[in-house]
PDB file of C-alpha atoms in Angstrom:
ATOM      1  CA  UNK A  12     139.511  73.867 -12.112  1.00 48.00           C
ATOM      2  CA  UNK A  13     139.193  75.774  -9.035  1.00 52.00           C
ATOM      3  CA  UNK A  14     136.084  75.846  -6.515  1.00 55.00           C
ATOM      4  CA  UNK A  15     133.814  78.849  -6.003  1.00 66.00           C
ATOM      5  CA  UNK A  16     133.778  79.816  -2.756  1.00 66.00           C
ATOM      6  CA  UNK A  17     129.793  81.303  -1.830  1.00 73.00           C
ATOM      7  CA  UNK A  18     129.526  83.733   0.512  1.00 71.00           C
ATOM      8  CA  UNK A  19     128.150  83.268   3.552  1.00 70.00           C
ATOM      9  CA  UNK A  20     125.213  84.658   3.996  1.00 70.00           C
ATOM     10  CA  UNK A  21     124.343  87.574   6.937  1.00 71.00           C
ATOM     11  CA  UNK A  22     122.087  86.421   9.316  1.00 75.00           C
ATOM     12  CA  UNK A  23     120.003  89.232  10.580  1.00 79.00           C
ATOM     13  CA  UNK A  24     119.990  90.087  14.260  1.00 78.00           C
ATOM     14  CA  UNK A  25     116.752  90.433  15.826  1.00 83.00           C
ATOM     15  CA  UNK A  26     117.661  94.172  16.850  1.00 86.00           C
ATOM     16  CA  UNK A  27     119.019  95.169  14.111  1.00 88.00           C
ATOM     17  CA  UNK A  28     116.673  97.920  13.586  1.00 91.00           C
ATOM     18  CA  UNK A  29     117.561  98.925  17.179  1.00 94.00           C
ATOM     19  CA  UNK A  30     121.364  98.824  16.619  1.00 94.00           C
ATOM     20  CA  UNK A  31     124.188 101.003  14.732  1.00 94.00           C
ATOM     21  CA  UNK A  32     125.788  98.357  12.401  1.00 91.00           C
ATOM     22  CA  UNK A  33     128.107 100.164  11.537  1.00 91.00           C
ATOM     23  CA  UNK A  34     129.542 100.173  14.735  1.00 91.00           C
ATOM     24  CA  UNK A  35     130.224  96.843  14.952  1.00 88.00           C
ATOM     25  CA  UNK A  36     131.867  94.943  16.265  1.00 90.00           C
ATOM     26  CA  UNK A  37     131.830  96.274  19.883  1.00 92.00           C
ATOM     27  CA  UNK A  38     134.577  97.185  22.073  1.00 92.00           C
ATOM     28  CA  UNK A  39     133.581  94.849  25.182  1.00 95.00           C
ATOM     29  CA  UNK A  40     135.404  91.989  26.380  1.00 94.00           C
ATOM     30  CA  UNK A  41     134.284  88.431  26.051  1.00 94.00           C
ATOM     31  CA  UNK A  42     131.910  87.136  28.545  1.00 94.00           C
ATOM     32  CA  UNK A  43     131.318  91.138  30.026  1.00 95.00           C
ATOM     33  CA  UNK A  44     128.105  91.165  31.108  1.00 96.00           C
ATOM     34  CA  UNK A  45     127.017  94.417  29.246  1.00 96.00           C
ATOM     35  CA  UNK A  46     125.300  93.353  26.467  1.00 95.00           C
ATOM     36  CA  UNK A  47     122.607  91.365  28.210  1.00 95.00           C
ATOM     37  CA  UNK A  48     121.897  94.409  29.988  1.00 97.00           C
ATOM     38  CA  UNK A  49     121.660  96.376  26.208  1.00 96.00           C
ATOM     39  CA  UNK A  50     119.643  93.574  24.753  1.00 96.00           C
ATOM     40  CA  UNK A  51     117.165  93.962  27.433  1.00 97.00           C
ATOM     41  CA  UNK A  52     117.534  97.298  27.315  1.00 97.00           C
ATOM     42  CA  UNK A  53     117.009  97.204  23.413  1.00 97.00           C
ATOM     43  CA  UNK A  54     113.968  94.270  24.266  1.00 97.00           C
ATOM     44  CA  UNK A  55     112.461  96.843  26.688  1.00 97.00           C
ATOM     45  CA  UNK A  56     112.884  99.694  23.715  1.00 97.00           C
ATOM     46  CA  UNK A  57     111.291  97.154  21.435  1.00 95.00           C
ATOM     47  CA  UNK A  58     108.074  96.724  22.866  1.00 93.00           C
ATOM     48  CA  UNK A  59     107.409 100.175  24.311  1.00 93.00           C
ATOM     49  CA  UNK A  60     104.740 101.932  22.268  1.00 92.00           C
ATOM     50  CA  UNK A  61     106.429 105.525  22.582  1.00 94.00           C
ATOM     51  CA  UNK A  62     107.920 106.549  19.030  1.00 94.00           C
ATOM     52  CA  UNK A  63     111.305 105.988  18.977  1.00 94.00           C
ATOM     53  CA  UNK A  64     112.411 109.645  17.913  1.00 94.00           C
ATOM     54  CA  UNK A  65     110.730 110.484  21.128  1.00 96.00           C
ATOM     55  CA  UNK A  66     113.241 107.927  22.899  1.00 97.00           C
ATOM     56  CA  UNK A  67     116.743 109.263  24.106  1.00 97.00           C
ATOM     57  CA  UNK A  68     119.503 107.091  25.877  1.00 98.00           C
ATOM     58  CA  UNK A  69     122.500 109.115  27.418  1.00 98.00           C
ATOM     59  CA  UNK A  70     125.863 107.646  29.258  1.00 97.00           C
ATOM     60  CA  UNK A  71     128.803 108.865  30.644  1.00 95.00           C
ATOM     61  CA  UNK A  72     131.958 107.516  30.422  1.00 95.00           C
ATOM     62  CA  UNK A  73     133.413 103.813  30.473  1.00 95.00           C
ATOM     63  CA  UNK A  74     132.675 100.108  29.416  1.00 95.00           C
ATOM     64  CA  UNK A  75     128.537 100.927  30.053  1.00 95.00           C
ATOM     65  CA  UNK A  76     129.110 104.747  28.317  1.00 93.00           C
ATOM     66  CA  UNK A  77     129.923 102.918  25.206  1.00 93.00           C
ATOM     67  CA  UNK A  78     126.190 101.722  25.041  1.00 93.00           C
ATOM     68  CA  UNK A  79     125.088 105.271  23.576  1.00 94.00           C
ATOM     69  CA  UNK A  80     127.239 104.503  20.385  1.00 94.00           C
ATOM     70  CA  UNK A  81     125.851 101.382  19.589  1.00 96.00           C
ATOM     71  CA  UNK A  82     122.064 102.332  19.779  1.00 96.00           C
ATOM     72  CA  UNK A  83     120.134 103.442  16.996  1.00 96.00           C
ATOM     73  CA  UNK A  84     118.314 106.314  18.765  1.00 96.00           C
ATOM     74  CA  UNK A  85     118.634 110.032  19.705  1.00 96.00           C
ATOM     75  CA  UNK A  86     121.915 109.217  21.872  1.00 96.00           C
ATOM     76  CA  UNK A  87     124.570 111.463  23.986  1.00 96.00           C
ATOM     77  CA  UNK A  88     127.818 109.859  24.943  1.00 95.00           C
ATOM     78  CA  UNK A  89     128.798 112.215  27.463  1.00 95.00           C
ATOM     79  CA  UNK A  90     131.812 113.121  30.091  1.00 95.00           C
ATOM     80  CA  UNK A  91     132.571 111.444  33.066  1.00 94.00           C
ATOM     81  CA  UNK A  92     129.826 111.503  36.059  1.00 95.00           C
ATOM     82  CA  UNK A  93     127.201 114.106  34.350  1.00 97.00           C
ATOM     83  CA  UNK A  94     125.042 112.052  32.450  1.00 97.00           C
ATOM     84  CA  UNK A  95     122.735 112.939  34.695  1.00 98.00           C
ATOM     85  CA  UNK A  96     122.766 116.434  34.129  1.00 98.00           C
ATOM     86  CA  UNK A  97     123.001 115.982  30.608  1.00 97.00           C
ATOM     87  CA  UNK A  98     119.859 113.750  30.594  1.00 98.00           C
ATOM     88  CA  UNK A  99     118.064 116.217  32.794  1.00 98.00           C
ATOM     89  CA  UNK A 100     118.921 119.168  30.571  1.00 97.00           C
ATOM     90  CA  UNK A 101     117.086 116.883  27.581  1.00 97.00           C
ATOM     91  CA  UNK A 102     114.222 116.296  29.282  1.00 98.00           C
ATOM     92  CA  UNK A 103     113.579 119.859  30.263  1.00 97.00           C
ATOM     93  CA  UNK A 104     113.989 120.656  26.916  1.00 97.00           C
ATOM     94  CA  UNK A 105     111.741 117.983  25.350  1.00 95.00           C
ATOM     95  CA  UNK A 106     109.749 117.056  28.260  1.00 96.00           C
ATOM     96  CA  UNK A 107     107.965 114.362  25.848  1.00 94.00           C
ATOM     97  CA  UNK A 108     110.639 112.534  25.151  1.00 95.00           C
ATOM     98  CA  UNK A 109     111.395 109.580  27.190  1.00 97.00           C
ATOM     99  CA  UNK A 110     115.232 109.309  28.848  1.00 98.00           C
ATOM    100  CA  UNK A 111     117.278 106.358  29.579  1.00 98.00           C
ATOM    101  CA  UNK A 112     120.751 107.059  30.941  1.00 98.00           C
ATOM    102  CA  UNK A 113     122.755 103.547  30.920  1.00 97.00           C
ATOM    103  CA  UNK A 114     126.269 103.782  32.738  1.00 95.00           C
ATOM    104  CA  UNK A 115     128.327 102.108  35.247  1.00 96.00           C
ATOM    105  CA  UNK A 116     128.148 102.250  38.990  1.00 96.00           C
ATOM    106  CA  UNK A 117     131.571 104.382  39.077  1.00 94.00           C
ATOM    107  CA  UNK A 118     130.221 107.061  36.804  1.00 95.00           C
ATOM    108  CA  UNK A 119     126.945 107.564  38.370  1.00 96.00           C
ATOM    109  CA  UNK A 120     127.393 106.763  41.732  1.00 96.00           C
ATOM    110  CA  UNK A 121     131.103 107.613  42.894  1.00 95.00           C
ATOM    111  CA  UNK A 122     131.941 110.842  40.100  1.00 94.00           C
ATOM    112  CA  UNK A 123     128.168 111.073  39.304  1.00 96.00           C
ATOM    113  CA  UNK A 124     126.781 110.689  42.833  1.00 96.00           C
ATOM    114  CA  UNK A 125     125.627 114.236  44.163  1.00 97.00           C
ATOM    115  CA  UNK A 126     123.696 114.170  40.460  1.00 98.00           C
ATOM    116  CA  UNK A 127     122.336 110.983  41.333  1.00 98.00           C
ATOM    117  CA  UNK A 128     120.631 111.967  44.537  1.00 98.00           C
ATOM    118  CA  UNK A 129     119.389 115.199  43.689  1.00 98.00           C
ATOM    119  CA  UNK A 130     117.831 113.935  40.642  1.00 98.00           C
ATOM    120  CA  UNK A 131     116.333 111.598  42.358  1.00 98.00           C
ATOM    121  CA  UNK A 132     115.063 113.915  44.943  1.00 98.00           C
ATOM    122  CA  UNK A 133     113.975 116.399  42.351  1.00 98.00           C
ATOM    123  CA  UNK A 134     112.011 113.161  40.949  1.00 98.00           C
ATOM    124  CA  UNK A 135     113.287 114.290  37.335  1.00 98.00           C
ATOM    125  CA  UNK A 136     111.445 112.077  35.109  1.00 98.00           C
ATOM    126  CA  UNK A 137     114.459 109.960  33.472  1.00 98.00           C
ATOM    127  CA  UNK A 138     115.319 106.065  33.822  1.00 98.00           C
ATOM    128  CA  UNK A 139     118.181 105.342  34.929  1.00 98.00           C
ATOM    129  CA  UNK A 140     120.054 101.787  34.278  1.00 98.00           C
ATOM    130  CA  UNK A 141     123.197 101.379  36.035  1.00 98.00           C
ATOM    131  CA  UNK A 142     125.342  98.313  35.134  1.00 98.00           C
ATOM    132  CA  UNK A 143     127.477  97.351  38.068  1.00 97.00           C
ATOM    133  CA  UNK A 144     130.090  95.178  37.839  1.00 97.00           C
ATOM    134  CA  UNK A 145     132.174  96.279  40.890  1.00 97.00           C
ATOM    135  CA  UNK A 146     134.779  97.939  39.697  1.00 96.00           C
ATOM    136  CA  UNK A 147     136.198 100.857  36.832  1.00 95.00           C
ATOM    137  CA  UNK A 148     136.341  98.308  34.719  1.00 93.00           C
ATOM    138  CA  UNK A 149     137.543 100.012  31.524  1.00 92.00           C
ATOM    139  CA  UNK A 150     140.530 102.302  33.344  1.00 92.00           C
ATOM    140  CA  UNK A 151     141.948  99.276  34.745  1.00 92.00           C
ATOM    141  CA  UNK A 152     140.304  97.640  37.249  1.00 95.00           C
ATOM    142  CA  UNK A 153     139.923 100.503  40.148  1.00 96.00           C
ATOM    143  CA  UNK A 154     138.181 100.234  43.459  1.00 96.00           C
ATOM    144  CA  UNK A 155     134.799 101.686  42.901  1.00 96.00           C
ATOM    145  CA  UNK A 156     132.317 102.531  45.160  1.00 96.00           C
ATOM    146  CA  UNK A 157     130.511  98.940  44.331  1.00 97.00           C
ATOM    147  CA  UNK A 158     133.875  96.526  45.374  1.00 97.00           C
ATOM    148  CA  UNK A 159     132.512  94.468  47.999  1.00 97.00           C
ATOM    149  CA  UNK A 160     134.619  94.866  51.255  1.00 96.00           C
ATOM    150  CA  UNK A 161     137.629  92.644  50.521  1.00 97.00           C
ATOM    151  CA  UNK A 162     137.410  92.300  46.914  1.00 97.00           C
ATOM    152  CA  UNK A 163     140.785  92.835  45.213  1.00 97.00           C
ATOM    153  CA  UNK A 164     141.082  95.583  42.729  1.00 97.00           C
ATOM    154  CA  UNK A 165     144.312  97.093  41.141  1.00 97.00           C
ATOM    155  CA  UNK A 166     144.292 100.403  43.634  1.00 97.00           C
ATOM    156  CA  UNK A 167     143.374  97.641  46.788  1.00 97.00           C
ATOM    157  CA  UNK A 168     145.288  94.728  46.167  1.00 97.00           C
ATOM    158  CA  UNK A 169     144.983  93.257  49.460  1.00 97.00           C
ATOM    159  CA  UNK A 170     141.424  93.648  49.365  1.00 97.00           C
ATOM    160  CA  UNK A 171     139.219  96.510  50.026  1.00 97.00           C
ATOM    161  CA  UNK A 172     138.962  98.227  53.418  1.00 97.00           C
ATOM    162  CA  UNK A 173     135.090  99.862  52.449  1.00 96.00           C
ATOM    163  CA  UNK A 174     131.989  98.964  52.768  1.00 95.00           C
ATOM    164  CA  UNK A 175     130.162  99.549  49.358  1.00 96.00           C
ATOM    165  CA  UNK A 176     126.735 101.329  48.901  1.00 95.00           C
ATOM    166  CA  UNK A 177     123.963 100.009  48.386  1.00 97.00           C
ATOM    167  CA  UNK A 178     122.857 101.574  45.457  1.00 98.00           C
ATOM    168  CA  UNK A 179     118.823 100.917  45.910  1.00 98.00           C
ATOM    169  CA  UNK A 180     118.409 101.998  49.146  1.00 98.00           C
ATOM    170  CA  UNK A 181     120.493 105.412  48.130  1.00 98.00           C
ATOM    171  CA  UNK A 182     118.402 105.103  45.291  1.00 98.00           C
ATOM    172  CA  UNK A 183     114.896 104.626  47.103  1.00 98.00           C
ATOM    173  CA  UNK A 184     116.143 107.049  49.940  1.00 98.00           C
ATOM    174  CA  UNK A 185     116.337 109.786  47.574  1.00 98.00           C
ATOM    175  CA  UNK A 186     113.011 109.844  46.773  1.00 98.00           C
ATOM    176  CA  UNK A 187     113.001 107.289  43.807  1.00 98.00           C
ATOM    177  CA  UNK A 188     109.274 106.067  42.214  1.00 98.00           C
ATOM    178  CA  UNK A 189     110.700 102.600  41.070  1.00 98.00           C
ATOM    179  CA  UNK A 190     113.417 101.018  42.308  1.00 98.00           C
ATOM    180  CA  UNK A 191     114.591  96.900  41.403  1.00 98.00           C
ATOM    181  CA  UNK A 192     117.495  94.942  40.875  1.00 98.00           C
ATOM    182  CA  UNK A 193     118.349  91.857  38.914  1.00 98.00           C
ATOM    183  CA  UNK A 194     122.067  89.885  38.109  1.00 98.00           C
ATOM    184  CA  UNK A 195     122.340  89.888  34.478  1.00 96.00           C
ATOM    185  CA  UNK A 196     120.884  86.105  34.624  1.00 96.00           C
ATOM    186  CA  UNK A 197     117.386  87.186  35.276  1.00 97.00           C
ATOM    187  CA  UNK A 198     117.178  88.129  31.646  1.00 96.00           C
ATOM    188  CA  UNK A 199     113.263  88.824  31.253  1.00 97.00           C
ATOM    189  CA  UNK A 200     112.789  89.677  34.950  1.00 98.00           C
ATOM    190  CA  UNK A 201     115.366  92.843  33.977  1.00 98.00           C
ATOM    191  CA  UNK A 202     113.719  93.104  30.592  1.00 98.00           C
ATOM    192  CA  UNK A 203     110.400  93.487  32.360  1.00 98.00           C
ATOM    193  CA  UNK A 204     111.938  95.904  35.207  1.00 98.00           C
ATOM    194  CA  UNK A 205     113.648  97.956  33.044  1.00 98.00           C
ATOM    195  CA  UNK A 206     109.866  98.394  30.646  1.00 98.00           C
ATOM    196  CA  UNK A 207     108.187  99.444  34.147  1.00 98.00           C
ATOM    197  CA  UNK A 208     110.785 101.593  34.589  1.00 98.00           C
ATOM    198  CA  UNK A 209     110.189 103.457  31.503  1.00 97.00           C
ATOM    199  CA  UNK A 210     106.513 103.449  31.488  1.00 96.00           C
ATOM    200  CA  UNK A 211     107.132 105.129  35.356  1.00 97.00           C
ATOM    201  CA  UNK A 212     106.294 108.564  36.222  1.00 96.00           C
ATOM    202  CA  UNK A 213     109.401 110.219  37.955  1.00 98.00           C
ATOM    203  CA  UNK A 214     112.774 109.011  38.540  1.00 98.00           C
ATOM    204  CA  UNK A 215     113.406 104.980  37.925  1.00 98.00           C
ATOM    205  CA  UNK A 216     116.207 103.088  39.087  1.00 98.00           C
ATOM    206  CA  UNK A 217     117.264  99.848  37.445  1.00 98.00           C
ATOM    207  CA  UNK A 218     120.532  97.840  39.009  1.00 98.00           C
ATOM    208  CA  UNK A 219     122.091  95.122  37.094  1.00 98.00           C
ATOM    209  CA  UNK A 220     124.852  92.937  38.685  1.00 97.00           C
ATOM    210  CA  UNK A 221     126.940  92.087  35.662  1.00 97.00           C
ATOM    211  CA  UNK A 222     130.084  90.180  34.808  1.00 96.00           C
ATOM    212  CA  UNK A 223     133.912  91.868  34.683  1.00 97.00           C
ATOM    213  CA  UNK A 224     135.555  88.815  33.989  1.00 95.00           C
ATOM    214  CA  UNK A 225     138.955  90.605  32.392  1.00 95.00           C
ATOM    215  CA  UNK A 226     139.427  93.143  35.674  1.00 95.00           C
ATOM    216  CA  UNK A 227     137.116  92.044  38.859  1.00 96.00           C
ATOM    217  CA  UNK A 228     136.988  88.237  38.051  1.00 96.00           C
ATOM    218  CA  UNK A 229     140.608  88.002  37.318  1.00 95.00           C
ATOM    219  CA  UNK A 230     141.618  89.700  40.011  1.00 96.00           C
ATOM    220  CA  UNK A 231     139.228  88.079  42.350  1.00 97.00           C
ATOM    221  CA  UNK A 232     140.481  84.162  41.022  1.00 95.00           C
ATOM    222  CA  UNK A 233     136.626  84.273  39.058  1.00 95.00           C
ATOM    223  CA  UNK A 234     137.928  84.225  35.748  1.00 91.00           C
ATOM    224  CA  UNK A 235     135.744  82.502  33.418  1.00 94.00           C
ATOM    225  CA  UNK A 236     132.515  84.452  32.563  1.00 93.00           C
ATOM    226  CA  UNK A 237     130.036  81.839  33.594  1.00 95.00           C
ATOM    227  CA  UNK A 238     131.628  81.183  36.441  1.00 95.00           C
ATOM    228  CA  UNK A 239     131.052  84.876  37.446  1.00 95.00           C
ATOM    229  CA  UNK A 240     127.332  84.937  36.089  1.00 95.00           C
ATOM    230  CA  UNK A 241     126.385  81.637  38.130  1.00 95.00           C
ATOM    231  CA  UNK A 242     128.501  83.274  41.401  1.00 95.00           C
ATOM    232  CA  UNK A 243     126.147  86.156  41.353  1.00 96.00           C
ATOM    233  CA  UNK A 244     122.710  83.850  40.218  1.00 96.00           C
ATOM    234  CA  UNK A 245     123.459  81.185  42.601  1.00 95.00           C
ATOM    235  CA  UNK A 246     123.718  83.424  45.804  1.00 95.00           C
ATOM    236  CA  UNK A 247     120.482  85.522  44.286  1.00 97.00           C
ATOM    237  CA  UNK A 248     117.233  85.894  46.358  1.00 97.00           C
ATOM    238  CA  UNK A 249     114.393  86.968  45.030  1.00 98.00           C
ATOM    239  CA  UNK A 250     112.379  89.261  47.817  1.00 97.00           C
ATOM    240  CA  UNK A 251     109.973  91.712  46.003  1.00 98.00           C
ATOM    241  CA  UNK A 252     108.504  94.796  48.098  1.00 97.00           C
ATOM    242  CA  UNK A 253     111.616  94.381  50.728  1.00 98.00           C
ATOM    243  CA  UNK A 254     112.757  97.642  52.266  1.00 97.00           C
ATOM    244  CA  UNK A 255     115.710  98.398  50.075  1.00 97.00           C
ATOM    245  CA  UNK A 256     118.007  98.805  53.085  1.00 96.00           C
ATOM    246  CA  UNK A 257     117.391  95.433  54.308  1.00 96.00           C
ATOM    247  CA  UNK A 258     118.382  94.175  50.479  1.00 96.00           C
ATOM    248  CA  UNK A 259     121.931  94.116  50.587  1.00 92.00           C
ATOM    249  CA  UNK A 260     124.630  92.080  48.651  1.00 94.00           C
ATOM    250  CA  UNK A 261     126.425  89.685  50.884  1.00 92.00           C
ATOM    251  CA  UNK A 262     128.691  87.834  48.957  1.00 90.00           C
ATOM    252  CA  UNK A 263     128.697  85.700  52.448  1.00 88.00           C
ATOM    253  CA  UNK A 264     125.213  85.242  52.884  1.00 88.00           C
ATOM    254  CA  UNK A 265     122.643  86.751  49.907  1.00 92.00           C
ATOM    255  CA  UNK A 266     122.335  88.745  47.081  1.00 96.00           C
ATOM    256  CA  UNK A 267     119.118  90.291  47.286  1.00 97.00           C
ATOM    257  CA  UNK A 268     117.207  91.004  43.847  1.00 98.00           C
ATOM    258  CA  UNK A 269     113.812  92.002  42.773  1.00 98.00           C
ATOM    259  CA  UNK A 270     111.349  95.122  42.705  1.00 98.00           C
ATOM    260  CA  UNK A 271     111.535  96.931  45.807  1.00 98.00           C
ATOM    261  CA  UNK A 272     110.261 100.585  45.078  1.00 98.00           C
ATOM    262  CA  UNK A 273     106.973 101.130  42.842  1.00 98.00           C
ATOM    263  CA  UNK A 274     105.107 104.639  44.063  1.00 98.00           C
ATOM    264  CA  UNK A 275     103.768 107.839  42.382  1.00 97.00           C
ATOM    265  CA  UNK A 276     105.060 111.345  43.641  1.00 97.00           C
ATOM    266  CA  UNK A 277     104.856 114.715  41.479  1.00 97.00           C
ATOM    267  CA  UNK A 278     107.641 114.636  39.564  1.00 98.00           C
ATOM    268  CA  UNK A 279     109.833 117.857  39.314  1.00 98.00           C
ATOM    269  CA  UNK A 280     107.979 119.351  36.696  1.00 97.00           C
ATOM    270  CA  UNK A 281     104.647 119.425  37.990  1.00 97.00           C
ATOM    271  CA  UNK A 282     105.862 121.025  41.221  1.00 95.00           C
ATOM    272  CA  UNK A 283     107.405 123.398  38.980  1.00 95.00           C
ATOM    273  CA  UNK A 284     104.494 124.354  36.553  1.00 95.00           C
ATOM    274  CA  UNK A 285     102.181 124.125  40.065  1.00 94.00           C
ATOM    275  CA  UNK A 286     104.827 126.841  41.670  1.00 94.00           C
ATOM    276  CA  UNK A 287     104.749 129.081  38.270  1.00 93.00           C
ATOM    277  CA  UNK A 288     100.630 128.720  37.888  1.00 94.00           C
ATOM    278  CA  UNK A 289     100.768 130.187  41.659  1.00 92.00           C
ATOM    279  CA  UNK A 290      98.948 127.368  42.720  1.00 91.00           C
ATOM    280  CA  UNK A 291     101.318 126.622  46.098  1.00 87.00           C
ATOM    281  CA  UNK A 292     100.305 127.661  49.048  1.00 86.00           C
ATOM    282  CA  UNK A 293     101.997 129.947  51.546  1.00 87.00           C
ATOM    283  CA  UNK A 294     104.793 128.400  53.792  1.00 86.00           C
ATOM    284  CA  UNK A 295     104.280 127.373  55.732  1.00 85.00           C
ATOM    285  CA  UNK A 296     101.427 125.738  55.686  1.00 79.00           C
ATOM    286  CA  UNK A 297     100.664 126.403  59.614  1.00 77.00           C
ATOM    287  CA  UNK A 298     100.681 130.239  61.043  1.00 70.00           C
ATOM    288  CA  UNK A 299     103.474 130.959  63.621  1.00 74.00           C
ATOM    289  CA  UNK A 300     101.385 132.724  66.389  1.00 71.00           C
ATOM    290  CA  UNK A 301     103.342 135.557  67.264  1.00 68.00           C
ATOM    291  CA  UNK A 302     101.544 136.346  70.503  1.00 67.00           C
ATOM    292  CA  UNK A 303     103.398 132.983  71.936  1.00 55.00           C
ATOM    293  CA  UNK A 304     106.769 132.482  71.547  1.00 51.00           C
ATOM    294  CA  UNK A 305     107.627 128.806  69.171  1.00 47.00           C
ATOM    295  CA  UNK A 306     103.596 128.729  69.552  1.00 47.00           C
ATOM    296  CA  UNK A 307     101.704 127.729  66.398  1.00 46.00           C
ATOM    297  CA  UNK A 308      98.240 127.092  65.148  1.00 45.00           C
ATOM    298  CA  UNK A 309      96.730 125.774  61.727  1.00 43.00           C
ATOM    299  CA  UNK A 310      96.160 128.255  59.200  1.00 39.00           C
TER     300      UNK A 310
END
């Protein structure tokens, strides 16, 4: 007589409503640190009160980009470096919607960079999550504009020569309205940045340090995932409100984390729709007296 086998039954994930099944299982590595990023990202989505066909996410290309594919939303899984663009193009178009763009640090800061600051100095109204985990982690391991200096990569193997940016203050120097950072430990402390983030007005900036154990870590002699996370959480400092150029990442000293930007500025479509209403005012805004040379008095 032979035993029936049951079946096992499927437990439910609690974002399944949030996620493309049929997509899975994902193409990340064990112990990456991109899915805590989506399921605060999906957490975020979860308790936002905007209806979710109003709700967009975009990405470019690499281990982040794949996010897009594996969200059950209005999603764009774009080219290398112009999510950006892409994103801006969708809100312009919809200007109700709300738009994430998720990606890594290589795609929207080193290919995507000149889209990154002049969104952010338009103040285009989009939220912008980048994972960074220090390297181009899906093309092999490549010096990105993230490796701390010294770091080994596959294109530095002796350790880079550059100092990396820090993506905040670039971030907050562009003209930003919310700007934080948190290591993919400080699960609801991203959760709750990245939900201020989308309930801001204007361009939003969200920076997660996250795990590469297969091409940073291993190349670094960090190969175990934990080991990586508790690297990053241990040498974490929590300084809210800091000037974002004084919050660096010093592998040698601190990693700086917390909120650091949280202002209101017109975003690029009111100064628009204020420019088209003629509602601006002559420039500029003081008369050049042309009885005195460089002379010039308040209009």
């Amino acid at each position: 007589m032979s035993a029936q086998v049951q079946a096992i039954p499927q437990a439910a994930h609690p974002q399944d409503e949030l996620l493309r099944t049929d997509r899975i299982p994902h193409i990340w590595c064990s112990g990456c640190g991109i899915g805590i990023a989506f399921g605060s990202l999906m957490a975020a989505i979860a308790k936002c009160d905007t209806p979710r066909n109003d709700i967009s996410v975009v990405s470019g290309i690499g281990c982040t980009g794949r996010l897009a594919g594996y969200i059950h939303l209005d999603s764009f899984h774009t080219t290398h470096g112009r999510a950006i663009p892409f994103a801006t193009g969708l809100h312009l178009v919809r200007p109700q919607n709300k738009v994430i763009v998720a990606s890594g640090d290589g795609d929207l800061l080193a290919i995507g960079g000149n889209h990154f600051i002049h969104a952010a100095r338009r103040n285009v109204d989009l939220t912008v999550i980048c994972v960074n985990n220090f390297n181009y982690g899906m093309t092999g391991g490549q010096l990105a504009p993230s490796t701390p200096f010294g770091a080994k990569t596959t294109t530095t193997p002796m350790g880079s020569p550059d100092e990396p940016f820090n993506f905040c203050a670039l971030a907050a120097a562009c003209g930003a309205t919310y700007v934080a950072r948190w290591t993919a430990l400080h699960i609801r402390r991203l959760t709750v940045a990245i939900s201020e983030a989308m309930n801001k007005k204007g361009f939003s900036f969200v920076e997660v340090i996250a795990p590469c154990p297969t091409a940073f870590g291993r190349r670094n002699k960090i190969r175990r995932s934990l080991d990586l996370l508790k690297f990053y959480y241990e040498r974490s400092v929590v300084k809210n409100h800091l000037a974002p150029g004084e919050a660096t990442i010093d592998f040698d000293n601190k990693l700086v984390v917390g909120k650091f930007v949280d202002i209101e500025r017109p975003t690029y479509l009111d100064q628009y729709d204020m420019v088209n209403r003629g509602e601006l005012e002559a420039w500029p805004a003081t008369k050049v007296d042309s009885s005195g040379a460089g002379k010039r008095k308040a209009g």
